[in-house]
Short mmCIF file of C-alpha atoms and ligand atoms in Angstrom, two decimals:
data_model
loop_
_atom_site.label_atom_id
_atom_site.label_comp_id
_atom_site.label_asym_id
_atom_site.label_seq_id
_atom_site.Cartn_x
_atom_site.Cartn_y
_atom_site.Cartn_z
CA MET A 98 -4.81 10.93 2.38
CA ILE A 99 -6.94 9.35 5.07
CA ILE A 100 -10.69 9.69 5.15
CA ASN A 101 -11.80 9.00 8.71
CA MET A 102 -15.44 7.96 8.72
CA SER A 103 -17.54 8.95 11.71
CA GLU A 104 -18.53 6.23 14.18
CA GLN A 105 -22.13 6.43 12.93
CA ALA A 106 -21.24 6.19 9.22
CA THR A 107 -23.47 3.76 7.33
CA ASN A 108 -22.27 1.13 4.87
CA GLU A 109 -23.70 3.16 1.99
CA GLN A 110 -21.77 6.24 3.08
CA ILE A 111 -18.57 4.18 3.30
CA GLU A 112 -19.20 2.67 -0.15
CA HIS A 113 -19.83 6.12 -1.56
CA VAL A 114 -16.48 7.39 -0.23
CA ILE A 115 -14.67 4.35 -1.66
CA GLU A 116 -16.21 5.06 -5.08
CA ARG A 117 -15.23 8.73 -4.93
CA VAL A 118 -11.63 7.84 -3.97
CA LYS A 119 -11.39 5.58 -7.02
CA GLU A 120 -12.92 8.25 -9.25
CA ALA A 121 -10.26 10.66 -8.02
CA GLY A 122 -7.59 8.28 -9.34
CA TYR A 123 -6.45 6.54 -6.13
CA GLN A 124 -6.64 3.05 -4.68
CA ALA A 125 -8.97 2.78 -1.71
CA HIS A 126 -7.75 0.63 1.20
CA VAL A 127 -10.40 0.16 3.83
CA THR A 128 -9.70 -0.65 7.47
CA ARG A 129 -12.73 -1.54 9.55
CA GLY A 130 -11.47 -0.98 13.09
CA THR A 131 -13.05 -1.60 16.44
CA GLU A 132 -14.36 1.96 16.60
CA ARG A 133 -14.47 3.39 13.12
CA THR A 134 -13.78 2.75 9.47
CA ILE A 135 -10.82 4.41 7.83
CA VAL A 136 -10.50 4.74 4.06
CA ALA A 137 -6.90 5.31 2.93
CA ALA A 138 -6.45 6.81 -0.52
CA VAL A 139 -3.05 5.78 -1.82
CA GLY A 140 -1.27 6.00 -5.13
CA SER A 141 0.26 8.69 -7.25
CA GLY A 142 -1.17 10.85 -9.98
CA GLY A 143 -4.66 11.22 -8.52
CA ARG A 144 -6.56 14.47 -8.04
CA ARG A 145 -5.88 15.43 -4.46
CA HIS A 146 -8.38 18.28 -4.26
CA GLU A 147 -11.19 15.79 -4.97
CA LEU A 148 -10.14 13.89 -1.86
CA GLU A 149 -10.03 17.06 0.20
CA ASN A 150 -13.58 17.81 -0.94
CA LEU A 151 -14.76 14.54 0.64
CA GLN A 152 -14.71 16.47 3.90
CA ALA A 153 -18.23 17.50 2.86
CA ALA A 154 -19.47 13.96 2.11
CA PRO A 155 -22.02 12.41 4.49
CA GLY A 156 -20.52 10.16 7.16
CA VAL A 157 -17.03 11.67 6.87
CA GLU A 158 -15.48 12.96 10.07
CA ASN A 159 -12.33 14.44 8.56
CA VAL A 160 -9.80 14.12 5.76
CA VAL A 161 -6.14 14.27 6.77
CA PRO A 162 -2.84 13.69 4.98
CA ILE A 163 -0.88 10.54 5.88
CA ALA A 164 2.11 11.91 7.73
CA GLN A 165 4.58 9.16 6.84
CA PRO A 166 5.88 7.99 3.45
CA PHE A 167 4.67 4.49 4.30
CA LYS A 168 0.90 4.42 4.21
CA LEU A 169 -0.76 1.04 4.70
CA VAL A 170 1.92 0.03 7.18
CA SER A 171 1.26 3.07 9.30
CA ARG A 172 -0.81 3.14 12.46
CA GLN A 173 -2.60 6.20 11.21
CA VAL A 174 -4.31 3.97 8.65
CA LYS A 175 -4.85 1.08 11.06
CA PRO A 176 -4.74 1.96 14.76
CA ASP A 177 -5.55 -1.62 15.86
CA ARG A 178 -2.59 -3.98 15.95
CA THR A 179 -2.37 -6.64 13.28
CA VAL A 180 -2.32 -10.30 14.19
CA VAL A 181 -0.68 -12.58 11.61
CA GLN A 182 -1.84 -16.18 11.60
CA VAL A 183 0.91 -18.69 10.79
CA GLY A 184 -0.55 -22.19 10.86
CA ASN A 185 -1.90 -22.60 14.39
CA VAL A 186 0.22 -19.73 15.77
CA ARG A 187 -0.85 -16.10 16.04
CA ILE A 188 1.87 -13.46 15.94
CA GLY A 189 0.84 -10.09 17.37
CA GLY A 190 -1.77 -11.37 19.82
CA PRO A 191 -1.56 -11.53 23.59
CA GLU A 192 0.97 -14.35 23.61
CA VAL A 193 4.64 -13.87 22.84
CA VAL A 194 5.72 -16.29 20.10
CA MET A 195 9.05 -18.11 20.40
CA ILE A 196 10.56 -19.24 17.10
CA ALA A 197 13.62 -21.47 17.34
CA GLY A 198 15.74 -23.75 15.20
CA PRO A 199 19.06 -23.99 13.43
CA CYS A 200 20.47 -21.44 11.06
CA SER A 201 20.54 -24.08 8.29
CA VAL A 202 18.67 -27.31 7.73
CA GLU A 203 21.44 -29.94 7.70
CA SER A 204 19.62 -33.26 8.08
CA ARG A 205 16.27 -34.78 8.96
CA GLU A 206 17.58 -35.96 12.30
CA GLN A 207 19.02 -32.55 13.16
CA MET A 208 15.69 -30.86 12.42
CA LEU A 209 13.53 -33.42 14.16
CA SER A 210 15.60 -33.51 17.34
CA THR A 211 15.74 -29.69 17.40
CA ALA A 212 12.01 -29.34 16.81
CA ARG A 213 11.21 -31.73 19.66
CA ALA A 214 13.65 -30.09 22.05
CA VAL A 215 12.58 -26.52 21.41
CA LYS A 216 8.91 -27.48 21.52
CA ASN A 217 9.43 -29.11 24.90
CA SER A 218 11.02 -25.92 26.15
CA GLY A 219 8.11 -23.80 24.96
CA ALA A 220 8.79 -22.73 21.36
CA SER A 221 5.77 -22.72 19.09
CA MET A 222 7.43 -22.23 15.70
CA LEU A 223 10.43 -23.74 13.98
CA ARG A 224 13.05 -21.99 11.86
CA GLY A 225 15.64 -23.44 9.48
CA GLY A 226 17.26 -22.17 6.29
CA ALA A 227 17.07 -24.20 3.08
CA TYR A 228 18.53 -21.46 0.87
CA LYS A 229 21.30 -19.60 2.64
CA PRO A 230 22.61 -16.15 1.76
CA ARG A 231 26.30 -16.54 2.66
CA THR A 232 28.90 -13.81 2.54
CA SER A 233 31.44 -16.20 0.99
CA PRO A 234 30.62 -18.40 -2.02
CA TYR A 235 32.81 -21.10 -0.41
CA ASP A 236 30.57 -21.42 2.65
CA PHE A 237 27.69 -23.90 2.96
CA GLN A 238 24.88 -22.64 0.74
CA GLY A 239 22.00 -24.74 2.13
CA LEU A 240 20.43 -28.01 1.00
CA GLY A 241 17.75 -26.33 -1.11
CA ARG A 242 14.87 -28.61 -2.11
CA GLU A 243 16.08 -31.46 0.05
CA ALA A 244 15.86 -29.12 3.05
CA LEU A 245 12.32 -28.13 2.09
CA GLN A 246 11.29 -31.80 2.13
CA ILE A 247 12.79 -32.16 5.58
CA LEU A 248 11.03 -29.04 6.86
CA ASP A 249 7.74 -30.32 5.50
CA GLU A 250 8.14 -33.70 7.19
CA VAL A 251 9.16 -32.18 10.49
CA ARG A 252 6.32 -29.69 10.60
CA ARG A 253 3.89 -32.54 9.96
CA GLU A 254 5.43 -34.72 12.63
CA THR A 255 5.60 -32.05 15.29
CA GLY A 256 2.71 -29.76 14.32
CA MET A 257 5.02 -26.74 14.47
CA PRO A 258 4.66 -24.13 11.72
CA VAL A 259 7.91 -23.50 9.85
CA VAL A 260 9.61 -20.31 8.66
CA THR A 261 12.36 -20.48 6.05
CA GLU A 262 14.18 -17.95 3.90
CA VAL A 263 13.31 -17.20 0.28
CA MET A 264 16.15 -15.72 -1.74
CA GLY A 265 14.71 -15.54 -5.23
CA THR A 266 11.38 -15.16 -7.00
CA GLU A 267 11.88 -18.52 -8.73
CA ASP A 268 11.68 -20.35 -5.37
CA VAL A 269 8.50 -18.73 -4.03
CA ASP A 270 6.04 -21.38 -5.20
CA ILE A 271 8.02 -24.40 -4.04
CA ILE A 272 8.73 -22.86 -0.63
CA CYS A 273 5.05 -22.04 -0.16
CA GLU A 274 4.26 -25.72 -0.65
CA HIS A 275 6.62 -26.78 2.13
CA ALA A 276 6.64 -23.96 4.69
CA ASP A 277 4.16 -21.75 6.56
CA MET A 278 6.04 -18.47 6.49
CA LEU A 279 8.66 -16.99 4.17
CA GLN A 280 11.60 -15.07 5.58
CA VAL A 281 12.99 -12.19 3.57
CA GLY A 282 16.57 -12.07 4.80
CA ALA A 283 18.35 -8.89 5.77
CA ARG A 284 20.35 -8.86 2.54
CA ASN A 285 17.17 -9.02 0.48
CA MET A 286 15.12 -6.41 2.30
CA GLN A 287 15.53 -4.08 -0.65
CA ASN A 288 15.12 -6.71 -3.37
CA TYR A 289 12.06 -5.02 -4.78
CA ASN A 290 11.37 -7.70 -7.39
CA LEU A 291 11.19 -10.27 -4.62
CA LEU A 292 8.98 -8.02 -2.49
CA ARG A 293 6.63 -7.40 -5.41
CA ARG A 294 6.34 -11.14 -6.01
CA LEU A 295 5.67 -11.87 -2.32
CA ALA A 296 2.97 -9.21 -2.36
CA THR A 297 0.94 -11.37 -4.74
CA ILE A 298 0.64 -14.30 -2.32
CA GLN A 299 -1.07 -14.61 1.05
CA THR A 300 1.59 -16.71 2.78
CA PRO A 301 2.91 -14.73 5.77
CA VAL A 302 6.25 -12.97 5.37
CA LEU A 303 8.89 -12.35 8.04
CA LEU A 304 10.62 -9.20 6.82
CA LYS A 305 14.06 -8.72 8.32
CA ARG A 306 15.55 -5.28 8.57
CA GLY A 307 18.53 -4.73 6.25
CA PRO A 308 21.92 -4.39 7.99
CA SER A 309 22.19 -0.79 6.84
CA ALA A 310 18.54 0.08 6.36
CA THR A 311 16.90 2.91 8.23
CA ILE A 312 13.64 2.22 10.03
CA LYS A 313 11.84 4.21 7.34
CA GLU A 314 13.38 2.09 4.56
CA TRP A 315 12.40 -1.06 6.44
CA LEU A 316 8.79 0.08 6.78
CA LEU A 317 8.73 1.13 3.13
CA ALA A 318 9.87 -2.39 2.20
CA ALA A 319 6.87 -3.67 4.16
CA GLU A 320 4.72 -1.17 2.27
CA TYR A 321 5.63 -2.99 -0.98
CA LEU A 322 4.07 -6.14 0.46
CA LEU A 323 0.92 -4.52 1.82
CA SER A 324 0.29 -2.27 -1.16
CA GLY A 325 0.63 -5.26 -3.48
CA GLY A 326 -1.98 -7.23 -1.53
CA ASN A 327 -0.20 -9.27 1.17
CA ARG A 328 -1.13 -7.97 4.60
CA ASN A 329 0.39 -10.92 6.46
CA VAL A 330 3.65 -9.24 7.31
CA VAL A 331 5.77 -9.51 10.46
CA LEU A 332 8.76 -7.20 10.94
CA CYS A 333 12.03 -8.57 12.35
CA GLU A 334 14.84 -6.51 13.88
CA ARG A 335 18.16 -8.40 13.51
CA GLY A 336 20.79 -5.77 14.15
CA ILE A 337 22.51 -3.20 12.00
CA LYS A 338 26.08 -2.42 11.00
CA THR A 339 27.89 0.08 13.18
CA PHE A 340 31.57 0.66 14.08
CA GLU A 341 31.29 -1.86 16.94
CA THR A 342 33.24 -5.07 16.46
CA GLU A 343 32.66 -6.87 19.77
CA THR A 344 29.18 -7.86 18.60
CA ARG A 345 28.34 -9.21 15.15
CA ASN A 346 25.78 -6.45 14.63
CA THR A 347 24.35 -3.75 16.84
CA PHE A 348 20.95 -4.92 18.01
CA ASP A 349 18.76 -1.85 17.65
CA LEU A 350 16.30 -1.98 20.51
CA SER A 351 14.92 1.44 19.71
CA ALA A 352 13.87 0.10 16.30
CA ILE A 353 11.64 -2.46 17.99
CA ALA A 354 9.90 0.21 20.05
CA LEU A 355 9.66 2.68 17.18
CA ALA A 356 8.43 0.14 14.62
CA ARG A 357 5.61 -0.73 17.02
CA GLU A 358 4.85 2.94 17.53
CA LEU A 359 4.78 3.79 13.82
CA SER A 360 3.22 0.59 12.52
CA HIS A 361 0.44 -1.84 13.40
CA LEU A 362 2.49 -4.80 12.14
CA PRO A 363 3.85 -7.31 14.68
CA VAL A 364 7.56 -7.05 15.48
CA VAL A 365 9.83 -10.00 16.22
CA ALA A 366 13.34 -9.69 17.67
CA ASP A 367 16.33 -11.75 16.47
CA PRO A 368 19.02 -11.46 19.14
CA SER A 369 21.05 -14.30 17.55
CA HIS A 370 21.98 -12.29 14.46
CA GLY A 371 21.51 -9.06 16.39
CA THR A 372 24.47 -9.78 18.65
CA GLY A 373 26.23 -12.89 17.30
CA ARG A 374 26.84 -13.97 20.89
CA ARG A 375 24.90 -16.67 22.65
CA SER A 376 25.53 -15.12 26.07
CA LEU A 377 23.56 -12.05 25.00
CA ILE A 378 20.47 -13.88 23.80
CA ALA A 379 18.70 -14.07 27.17
CA PRO A 380 19.28 -10.42 28.23
CA MET A 381 18.47 -9.06 24.78
CA SER A 382 15.32 -11.17 24.58
CA ARG A 383 14.19 -9.82 27.94
CA ALA A 384 14.86 -6.30 26.74
CA ALA A 385 12.92 -6.90 23.53
CA LEU A 386 9.97 -8.27 25.46
CA ALA A 387 10.02 -5.26 27.76
CA LEU A 388 9.67 -3.07 24.65
CA GLY A 389 6.63 -5.01 23.52
CA ALA A 390 8.15 -7.36 20.94
CA ASP A 391 5.55 -9.83 19.72
CA GLY A 392 8.03 -12.67 19.39
CA ILE A 393 11.65 -13.78 19.52
CA ILE A 394 13.50 -15.81 16.89
CA VAL A 395 16.67 -17.61 17.98
CA GLU A 396 19.11 -20.10 16.52
CA VAL A 397 19.34 -23.48 18.24
CA HIS A 398 21.47 -26.44 17.11
CA PRO A 399 21.94 -29.93 18.62
CA CYS A 400 25.71 -29.37 18.59
CA PRO A 401 26.65 -25.76 17.80
CA GLU A 402 30.32 -26.58 17.37
CA ARG A 403 29.41 -28.78 14.40
CA ALA A 404 26.89 -26.37 12.86
CA LEU A 405 27.41 -25.66 9.16
CA SER A 406 26.49 -22.01 9.69
CA ASP A 407 26.26 -19.58 12.62
CA GLY A 408 27.49 -22.07 15.25
CA PRO A 409 29.04 -19.42 17.53
CA GLN A 410 25.72 -17.67 18.07
CA SER A 411 23.63 -20.84 18.30
CA LEU A 412 22.31 -22.23 21.57
CA ASP A 413 22.32 -25.93 22.33
CA PHE A 414 19.15 -27.53 23.70
CA ALA A 415 20.07 -26.93 27.34
CA GLY A 416 21.03 -23.34 26.57
CA PHE A 417 17.70 -22.74 24.88
CA HIS A 418 15.89 -24.25 27.82
CA ASP A 419 17.73 -21.86 30.16
CA VAL A 420 16.84 -18.89 27.98
CA MET A 421 13.20 -19.94 28.06
CA GLN A 422 13.33 -20.24 31.85
CA SER A 423 14.74 -16.76 32.12
CA LEU A 424 11.96 -15.46 29.88
CA ALA A 425 9.18 -17.32 31.63
CA LEU A 426 8.44 -14.54 34.06
CA PRO A 427 8.33 -11.66 31.56
CA MET A 428 6.34 -13.82 29.13
CA ARG A 429 3.83 -14.81 31.80
CA SER A 430 3.40 -11.28 33.02
CA ILE A 431 2.83 -10.00 29.50
CA ALA A 432 0.30 -12.69 28.69
CA GLY A 433 -1.28 -12.46 32.16
CA THR A 434 -1.69 -8.74 32.59
CA MET A 435 -2.51 -7.96 29.00
CA ASN A 436 -4.90 -10.53 27.68
CA GLY A 437 -7.00 -10.04 24.55
CA ASN A 438 -8.49 -6.59 24.17
CA THR A 439 -6.74 -5.10 27.14
CA ARG A 440 -3.36 -5.74 25.54
CA ALA A 441 -4.69 -4.33 22.28
CA ALA A 442 -5.88 -1.23 24.10
CA ALA A 443 -2.58 -0.86 25.89
CA GLN A 444 -0.79 -1.23 22.58
CA ARG A 445 -2.98 1.40 20.93
CA SER A 446 -2.22 3.95 23.56
CA ALA A 447 1.51 3.09 23.67
C1 PEP B 1249 19.26 -16.25 9.14
O1 PEP B 1249 18.15 -16.06 9.66
O2 PEP B 1249 19.93 -17.28 9.28
C2 PEP B 1249 19.84 -15.12 8.36
C3 PEP B 1249 20.65 -15.34 7.35
O3 PEP B 1249 19.44 -13.94 8.84
P1 PEP B 1249 19.76 -12.44 8.33
O4 PEP B 1249 19.13 -12.32 6.98
O5 PEP B 1249 19.14 -11.59 9.37
O6 PEP B 1249 21.26 -12.29 8.26
MN1 MN B 1250 21.88 -17.60 10.69
#
């Protein structure tokens, strides 16, 4: 249930409602928005009628059920959009964030040259997998700890925050020491042990949508993170499995729009995995930006034909530069016409 406080509610009245929610057997999650405070009562096994009675408490405007199965992720609980800070980069603010880098970390030189090239072209964050979830056990599995060292060095040298995938709970601590954001890969979106562990830290999480997950399941996976205490979550659409074979996955543009409608969390688009085709990266990125995506993540490699993973969908440096050129206009117009609060207001009413 949601207890919407009135705009004039005092701190004491808000505190009183929080106490009463706890007494009724629920957790109280408080969102202090630009206009009003919302107290969300979540959990199971509480006494619902006691919440309904809060309608009569001073400072309460109304008490309404949360319409969706996901609660803290929902825009009903938090109408203002969330901005997730990753190092010096803000995802979900007025500026679109470009994240670029190879599928896998292969060497120091590969990472450093890629970081410099993509930064020059306008990317503000670097990607690169140290632990790789591969369909075949005979494929390159990632350099593991050695890759983490490389990522750490490169982020220090270039000042670019780094996102890298975490596959197991046992790697969470070490990855947090070397990277700025943890990616939960598509195959792990429903690894609930991993989600529960990541909920206990504050390091931002990039939560990819599972290849066969519904939008509701994806948002419920995010709910695991928020309800466990980590609010620094960014959603990532990376394509789903359909009968189509001409593309690697079917990039679900409607999911980007709907996730932003249903949730306050930022949404990033991954057209590299979403299509598996480098020729589709520019048009799909433009489409994602038109839908309001807060960022784009793409795979870039110094020499895609030699890449140890995902070469066919990777851009080389010149290709990435061209993509950035083709996005310059939409990115400028988004940043220019919707700065600060005006973009937030536009997003609220979207
Ligand atoms: C990746 O980012 O390289 C990756 C493995 O992505 P996904 O989990 O979306 O397949
Ligand atoms: Mn990849």
